[in-house]
Coordinates of C-alpha atoms in Angstrom, one line a residue:
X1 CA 40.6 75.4 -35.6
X2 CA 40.7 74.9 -39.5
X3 CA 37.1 74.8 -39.5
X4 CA 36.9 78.4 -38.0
X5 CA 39.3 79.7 -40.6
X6 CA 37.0 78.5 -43.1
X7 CA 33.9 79.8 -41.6
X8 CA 35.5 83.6 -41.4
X9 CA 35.4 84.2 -45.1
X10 CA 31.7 83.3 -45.2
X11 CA 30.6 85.2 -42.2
X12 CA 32.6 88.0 -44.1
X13 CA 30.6 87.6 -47.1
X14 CA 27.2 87.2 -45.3
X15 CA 27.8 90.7 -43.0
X16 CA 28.9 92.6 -46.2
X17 CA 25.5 91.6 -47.9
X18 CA 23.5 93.4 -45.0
X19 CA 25.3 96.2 -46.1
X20 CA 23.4 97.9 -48.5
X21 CA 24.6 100.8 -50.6
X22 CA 22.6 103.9 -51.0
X23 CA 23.1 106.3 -53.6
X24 CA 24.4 110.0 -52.5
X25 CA 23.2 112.8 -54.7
X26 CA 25.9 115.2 -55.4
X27 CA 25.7 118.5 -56.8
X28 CA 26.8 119.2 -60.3
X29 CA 30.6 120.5 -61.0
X30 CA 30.1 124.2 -61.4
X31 CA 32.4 126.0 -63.6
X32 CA 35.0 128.0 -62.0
X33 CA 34.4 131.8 -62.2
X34 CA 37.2 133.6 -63.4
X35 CA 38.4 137.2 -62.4
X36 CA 38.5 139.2 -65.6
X37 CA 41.8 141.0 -67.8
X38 CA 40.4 144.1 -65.9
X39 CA 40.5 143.0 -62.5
X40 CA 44.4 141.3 -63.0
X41 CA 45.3 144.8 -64.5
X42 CA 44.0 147.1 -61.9
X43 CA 45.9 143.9 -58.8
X44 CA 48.6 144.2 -60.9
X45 CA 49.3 148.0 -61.0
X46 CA 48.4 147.3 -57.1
X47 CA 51.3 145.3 -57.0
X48 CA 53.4 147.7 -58.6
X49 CA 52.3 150.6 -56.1
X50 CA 52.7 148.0 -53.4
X51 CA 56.6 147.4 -54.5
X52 CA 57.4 150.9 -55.1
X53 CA 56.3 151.6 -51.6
X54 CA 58.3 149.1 -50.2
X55 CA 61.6 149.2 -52.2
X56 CA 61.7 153.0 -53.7
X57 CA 60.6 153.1 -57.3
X58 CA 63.7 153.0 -59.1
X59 CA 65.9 151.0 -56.8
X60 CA 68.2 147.9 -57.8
X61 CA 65.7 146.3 -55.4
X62 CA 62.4 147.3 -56.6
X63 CA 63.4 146.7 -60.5
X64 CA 64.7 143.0 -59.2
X65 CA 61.4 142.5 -57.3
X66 CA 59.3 144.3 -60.3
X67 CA 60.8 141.6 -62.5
X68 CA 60.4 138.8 -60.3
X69 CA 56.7 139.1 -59.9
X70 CA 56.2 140.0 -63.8
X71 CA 58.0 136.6 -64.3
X72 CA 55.9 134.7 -61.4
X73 CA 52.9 136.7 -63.3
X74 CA 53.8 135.0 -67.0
X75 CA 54.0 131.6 -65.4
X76 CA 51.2 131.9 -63.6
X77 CA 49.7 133.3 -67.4
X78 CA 50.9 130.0 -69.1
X79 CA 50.1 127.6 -66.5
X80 CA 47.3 128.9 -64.1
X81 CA 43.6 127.8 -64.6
X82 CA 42.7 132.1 -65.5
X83 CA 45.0 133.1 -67.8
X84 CA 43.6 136.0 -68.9
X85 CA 43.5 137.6 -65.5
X86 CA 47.3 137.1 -65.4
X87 CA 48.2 138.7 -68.7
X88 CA 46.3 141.4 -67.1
X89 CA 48.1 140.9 -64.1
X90 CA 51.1 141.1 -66.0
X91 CA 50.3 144.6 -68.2
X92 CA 49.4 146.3 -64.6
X93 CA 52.9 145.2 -63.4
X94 CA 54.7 146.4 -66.9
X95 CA 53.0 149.6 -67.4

């Protein structure tokens, strides 16, 4: 029995050196394309329309929803991987 024990690790080690590793090719990391101020301004005044539809321009409940996605919009502006979309974003939503 202890001389199976101590024949496992070798037969371990002698199947993992059939084992061969090939190399994989990978494509390159492309850059992630960004949408530009333009196109956050124009979803952003979307957005507005969209609320105004929704709540009533003018409302309690569309100036509390306007300001909740402006400050959604500035977050996204500090932390997101496009910011200039979102301070477009965020212009669309405040003009």
């Amino acid at each position: 029995m202890y001389n199976s024990f101590r024949l496992l690790p070798v037969a371990a080690l002698l199947s993992l050196g059939a084992v061969t590793a090939t190399p994989v090719a990978t494509p390159p990391a492309q850059a992630q394309q960004c949408p530009t101020y333009e196109d956050g301004l124009v979803d952003g005044q979307d957005h507005k329309a969209n609320l105004a539809a929704t709540y009533g321009a003018g409302t309690p409940d569309y100036e509390q929803a306007l300001n909740t996605a402006i400050a959604n919009a500035r977050y996204n502006a500090r932390n997101a991987e496009c910011p200039t979309y979102w301070r477009g974003y965020v212009q669309g939503l405040s003009n």
